[in-house]
């Protein structure tokens, strides 16, 4: 089975002063073509950080991914991509609707577009 998105052992930490705060610990999941997946959890459990990791939208220099963390899109490792490669995926192959849909969606455009 070929996975469109494969997240493996995702562990995300943030440098906070002298220590590291772990926001996501060892998360693994996969999404195949035409599949929908819902990530459910209480506030602060790491849903947004997981999603932002996929598009590499977390603060550079402050975010630490564990060595065994892997996020593969179409079998390519996102955690090893250059900014240029990421730009070709962000908003084109993978899109994100941020929290507060009234401000993140444009009422003049249909969602499908
Ligand atoms: N840039 C950051 N620096 C430090 N801590 C962060 C940062 N972003 C998120 N966190 C922390 O990571 C944890 C998970 O947050 P988040 O993924 O936003 O949770 P949620 O599941 O509600 O979307 C929270 O404790 C949050 O405070
Ligand atoms: Mg959130």
PDB file of C-alpha atoms and ligand atoms in Angstrom:
ATOM      1  CA  UNK A   1       0.000   0.000   0.000  1.00  0.00           C
ATOM      2  CA  UNK A   2       1.473   3.375  -0.889  1.00  0.00           C
ATOM      3  CA  UNK A   3       0.899   6.042   1.711  1.00  0.00           C
ATOM      4  CA  UNK A   4       0.384   9.625   0.632  1.00  0.00           C
ATOM      5  CA  UNK A   5       1.440  10.892   4.035  1.00  0.00           C
ATOM      6  CA  UNK A   6       3.371   8.845   6.533  1.00  0.00           C
ATOM      7  CA  UNK A   7       4.222  10.281   9.933  1.00  0.00           C
ATOM      8  CA  UNK A   8       6.478   8.081  12.041  1.00  0.00           C
ATOM      9  CA  UNK A   9       7.761   8.515  15.586  1.00  0.00           C
ATOM     10  CA  UNK A  10       7.136  12.241  15.441  1.00  0.00           C
ATOM     11  CA  UNK A  11       8.568  13.904  18.530  1.00  0.00           C
ATOM     12  CA  UNK A  12       8.597  17.687  18.602  1.00  0.00           C
ATOM     13  CA  UNK A  13      10.225  19.820  21.256  1.00  0.00           C
ATOM     14  CA  UNK A  14      10.619  23.562  21.734  1.00  0.00           C
ATOM     15  CA  UNK A  15      13.577  25.302  23.281  1.00  0.00           C
ATOM     16  CA  UNK A  16      12.179  27.215  26.214  1.00  0.00           C
ATOM     17  CA  UNK A  17      14.866  29.153  28.107  1.00  0.00           C
ATOM     18  CA  UNK A  18      17.320  26.489  29.335  1.00  0.00           C
ATOM     19  CA  UNK A  19      15.133  23.443  28.775  1.00  0.00           C
ATOM     20  CA  UNK A  20      13.190  21.644  26.079  1.00  0.00           C
ATOM     21  CA  UNK A  21       9.430  21.387  26.229  1.00  0.00           C
ATOM     22  CA  UNK A  22       8.086  18.290  24.450  1.00  0.00           C
ATOM     23  CA  UNK A  23       4.838  19.144  22.665  1.00  0.00           C
ATOM     24  CA  UNK A  24       4.410  15.927  20.630  1.00  0.00           C
ATOM     25  CA  UNK A  25       5.822  12.578  21.699  1.00  0.00           C
ATOM     26  CA  UNK A  26       6.207   9.602  19.391  1.00  0.00           C
ATOM     27  CA  UNK A  27       3.187  10.154  17.155  1.00  0.00           C
ATOM     28  CA  UNK A  28       2.708   7.871  14.156  1.00  0.00           C
ATOM     29  CA  UNK A  29      -0.072   7.819  11.593  1.00  0.00           C
ATOM     30  CA  UNK A  30      -0.593   7.503   7.883  1.00  0.00           C
ATOM     31  CA  UNK A  31      -3.056   8.826   5.359  1.00  0.00           C
ATOM     32  CA  UNK A  32      -3.659   7.120   2.048  1.00  0.00           C
ATOM     33  CA  UNK A  33      -5.206   8.559  -1.091  1.00  0.00           C
ATOM     34  CA  UNK A  34      -8.918   9.409  -0.698  1.00  0.00           C
ATOM     35  CA  UNK A  35      -8.720   8.848   3.032  1.00  0.00           C
ATOM     36  CA  UNK A  36      -9.769  11.290   5.690  1.00  0.00           C
ATOM     37  CA  UNK A  37      -8.206  11.258   9.111  1.00  0.00           C
ATOM     38  CA  UNK A  38      -9.258  13.188  12.195  1.00  0.00           C
ATOM     39  CA  UNK A  39      -6.774  13.878  14.947  1.00  0.00           C
ATOM     40  CA  UNK A  40      -8.713  14.359  18.148  1.00  0.00           C
ATOM     41  CA  UNK A  41      -7.459  15.393  21.555  1.00  0.00           C
ATOM     42  CA  UNK A  42      -7.815  17.833  24.387  1.00  0.00           C
ATOM     43  CA  UNK A  43      -6.579  21.400  24.132  1.00  0.00           C
ATOM     44  CA  UNK A  44      -2.787  21.530  24.274  1.00  0.00           C
ATOM     45  CA  UNK A  45      -2.299  17.872  23.383  1.00  0.00           C
ATOM     46  CA  UNK A  46      -0.254  18.680  20.267  1.00  0.00           C
ATOM     47  CA  UNK A  47      -2.715  18.590  17.352  1.00  0.00           C
ATOM     48  CA  UNK A  48      -1.673  21.932  15.883  1.00  0.00           C
ATOM     49  CA  UNK A  49       2.033  21.266  16.430  1.00  0.00           C
ATOM     50  CA  UNK A  50       1.632  17.939  14.573  1.00  0.00           C
ATOM     51  CA  UNK A  51      -0.109  19.664  11.664  1.00  0.00           C
ATOM     52  CA  UNK A  52       2.392  22.544  11.572  1.00  0.00           C
ATOM     53  CA  UNK A  53       5.242  20.014  11.555  1.00  0.00           C
ATOM     54  CA  UNK A  54       3.921  18.517   8.324  1.00  0.00           C
ATOM     55  CA  UNK A  55       4.211  21.876   6.541  1.00  0.00           C
ATOM     56  CA  UNK A  56       7.294  22.928   8.540  1.00  0.00           C
ATOM     57  CA  UNK A  57       5.631  26.052   9.856  1.00  0.00           C
ATOM     58  CA  UNK A  58       7.105  25.966  13.354  1.00  0.00           C
ATOM     59  CA  UNK A  59       9.677  28.553  14.535  1.00  0.00           C
ATOM     60  CA  UNK A  60      13.060  27.747  13.000  1.00  0.00           C
ATOM     61  CA  UNK A  61      15.870  27.422  15.507  1.00  0.00           C
ATOM     62  CA  UNK A  62      13.472  26.840  18.372  1.00  0.00           C
ATOM     63  CA  UNK A  63      11.864  23.635  17.175  1.00  0.00           C
ATOM     64  CA  UNK A  64      13.614  20.301  17.648  1.00  0.00           C
ATOM     65  CA  UNK A  65      12.583  17.072  15.954  1.00  0.00           C
ATOM     66  CA  UNK A  66      13.917  13.835  17.425  1.00  0.00           C
ATOM     67  CA  UNK A  67      16.379  11.930  15.229  1.00  0.00           C
ATOM     68  CA  UNK A  68      13.896   9.162  14.479  1.00  0.00           C
ATOM     69  CA  UNK A  69      11.080  11.544  13.551  1.00  0.00           C
ATOM     70  CA  UNK A  70       9.950  11.117   9.976  1.00  0.00           C
ATOM     71  CA  UNK A  71       7.285  12.817   7.873  1.00  0.00           C
ATOM     72  CA  UNK A  72       7.065  11.422   4.374  1.00  0.00           C
ATOM     73  CA  UNK A  73       4.873  12.952   1.695  1.00  0.00           C
ATOM     74  CA  UNK A  74       4.752  10.867  -1.487  1.00  0.00           C
ATOM     75  CA  UNK A  75       7.721   8.950  -0.033  1.00  0.00           C
ATOM     76  CA  UNK A  76       9.869  12.095   0.238  1.00  0.00           C
ATOM     77  CA  UNK A  77      11.176  13.105   3.635  1.00  0.00           C
ATOM     78  CA  UNK A  78       9.716  16.498   4.529  1.00  0.00           C
ATOM     79  CA  UNK A  79      12.105  16.945   7.451  1.00  0.00           C
ATOM     80  CA  UNK A  80      15.025  16.926   4.999  1.00  0.00           C
ATOM     81  CA  UNK A  81      13.561  19.247   2.375  1.00  0.00           C
ATOM     82  CA  UNK A  82      14.990  22.617   1.435  1.00  0.00           C
ATOM     83  CA  UNK A  83      12.841  25.727   1.689  1.00  0.00           C
ATOM     84  CA  UNK A  84      12.459  25.693  -2.072  1.00  0.00           C
ATOM     85  CA  UNK A  85      11.131  22.133  -2.034  1.00  0.00           C
ATOM     86  CA  UNK A  86       8.756  23.014   0.807  1.00  0.00           C
ATOM     87  CA  UNK A  87       7.432  26.029  -1.119  1.00  0.00           C
ATOM     88  CA  UNK A  88       6.428  23.719  -3.956  1.00  0.00           C
ATOM     89  CA  UNK A  89       4.285  21.689  -1.539  1.00  0.00           C
ATOM     90  CA  UNK A  90       2.831  24.343   0.761  1.00  0.00           C
ATOM     91  CA  UNK A  91      -0.567  25.479  -0.479  1.00  0.00           C
ATOM     92  CA  UNK A  92      -0.163  23.421  -3.667  1.00  0.00           C
ATOM     93  CA  UNK A  93      -0.032  19.791  -2.603  1.00  0.00           C
ATOM     94  CA  UNK A  94      -0.842  20.217   1.080  1.00  0.00           C
ATOM     95  CA  UNK A  95      -3.031  23.025   2.382  1.00  0.00           C
ATOM     96  CA  UNK A  96      -4.009  24.041   5.839  1.00  0.00           C
ATOM     97  CA  UNK A  97      -7.154  25.773   7.051  1.00  0.00           C
ATOM     98  CA  UNK A  98      -6.000  27.484  10.193  1.00  0.00           C
ATOM     99  CA  UNK A  99      -8.089  27.878  13.305  1.00  0.00           C
ATOM    100  CA  UNK A 100     -10.845  30.544  13.079  1.00  0.00           C
ATOM    101  CA  UNK A 101     -12.334  29.603   9.675  1.00  0.00           C
ATOM    102  CA  UNK A 102     -14.027  33.008   9.335  1.00  0.00           C
ATOM    103  CA  UNK A 103     -10.622  34.608   8.983  1.00  0.00           C
ATOM    104  CA  UNK A 104      -8.717  31.777   7.295  1.00  0.00           C
ATOM    105  CA  UNK A 105     -11.222  31.119   4.511  1.00  0.00           C
ATOM    106  CA  UNK A 106     -12.045  33.716   1.871  1.00  0.00           C
ATOM    107  CA  UNK A 107     -15.843  34.099   1.600  1.00  0.00           C
ATOM    108  CA  UNK A 108     -15.512  35.002  -2.116  1.00  0.00           C
ATOM    109  CA  UNK A 109     -14.050  31.620  -3.022  1.00  0.00           C
ATOM    110  CA  UNK A 110     -15.578  28.186  -2.853  1.00  0.00           C
ATOM    111  CA  UNK A 111     -13.857  25.791  -0.481  1.00  0.00           C
ATOM    112  CA  UNK A 112     -13.131  23.367  -3.320  1.00  0.00           C
ATOM    113  CA  UNK A 113     -11.042  25.956  -5.134  1.00  0.00           C
TER     114      UNK A 113
HETATM  115  N1  LIG B   1       6.182  27.750  19.567  1.00  0.00           N
HETATM  116  C1  LIG B   1       5.974  27.107  20.717  1.00  0.00           C
HETATM  117  N2  LIG B   1       6.855  27.201  21.742  1.00  0.00           N
HETATM  118  C2  LIG B   1       6.653  26.534  22.913  1.00  0.00           C
HETATM  119  N3  LIG B   1       5.586  25.762  23.165  1.00  0.00           N
HETATM  120  C3  LIG B   1       4.672  25.643  22.190  1.00  0.00           C
HETATM  121  C4  LIG B   1       4.797  26.297  20.920  1.00  0.00           C
HETATM  122  N4  LIG B   1       3.712  25.992  20.155  1.00  0.00           N
HETATM  123  C5  LIG B   1       2.936  25.175  20.904  1.00  0.00           C
HETATM  124  N5  LIG B   1       3.506  24.966  22.129  1.00  0.00           N
HETATM  125  C6  LIG B   1       2.978  24.094  23.199  1.00  0.00           C
HETATM  126  O1  LIG B   1       2.829  22.776  22.682  1.00  0.00           O
HETATM  127  C7  LIG B   1       1.689  22.160  23.277  1.00  0.00           C
HETATM  128  C8  LIG B   1       0.766  21.630  22.180  1.00  0.00           C
HETATM  129  O2  LIG B   1       0.154  22.736  21.553  1.00  0.00           O
HETATM  130  P1  LIG B   1      -0.875  22.599  20.348  1.00  0.00           P
HETATM  131  O3  LIG B   1      -0.332  21.670  19.316  1.00  0.00           O
HETATM  132  O4  LIG B   1      -1.185  24.000  19.904  1.00  0.00           O
HETATM  133  O5  LIG B   1      -2.149  21.937  21.031  1.00  0.00           O
HETATM  134  P2  LIG B   1      -3.587  21.632  20.386  1.00  0.00           P
HETATM  135  O6  LIG B   1      -3.764  20.136  20.491  1.00  0.00           O
HETATM  136  O7  LIG B   1      -4.566  22.366  21.251  1.00  0.00           O
HETATM  137  O8  LIG B   1      -3.593  22.133  18.968  1.00  0.00           O
HETATM  138  C9  LIG B   1       1.029  23.202  24.177  1.00  0.00           C
HETATM  139  O9  LIG B   1       1.461  22.964  25.507  1.00  0.00           O
HETATM  140  C10 LIG B   1       1.585  24.520  23.661  1.00  0.00           C
HETATM  141  O10 LIG B   1       1.666  25.482  24.670  1.00  0.00           O
HETATM  142 MG1  LIG B   2      -4.768  23.548  17.960  1.00  0.00          MG
END
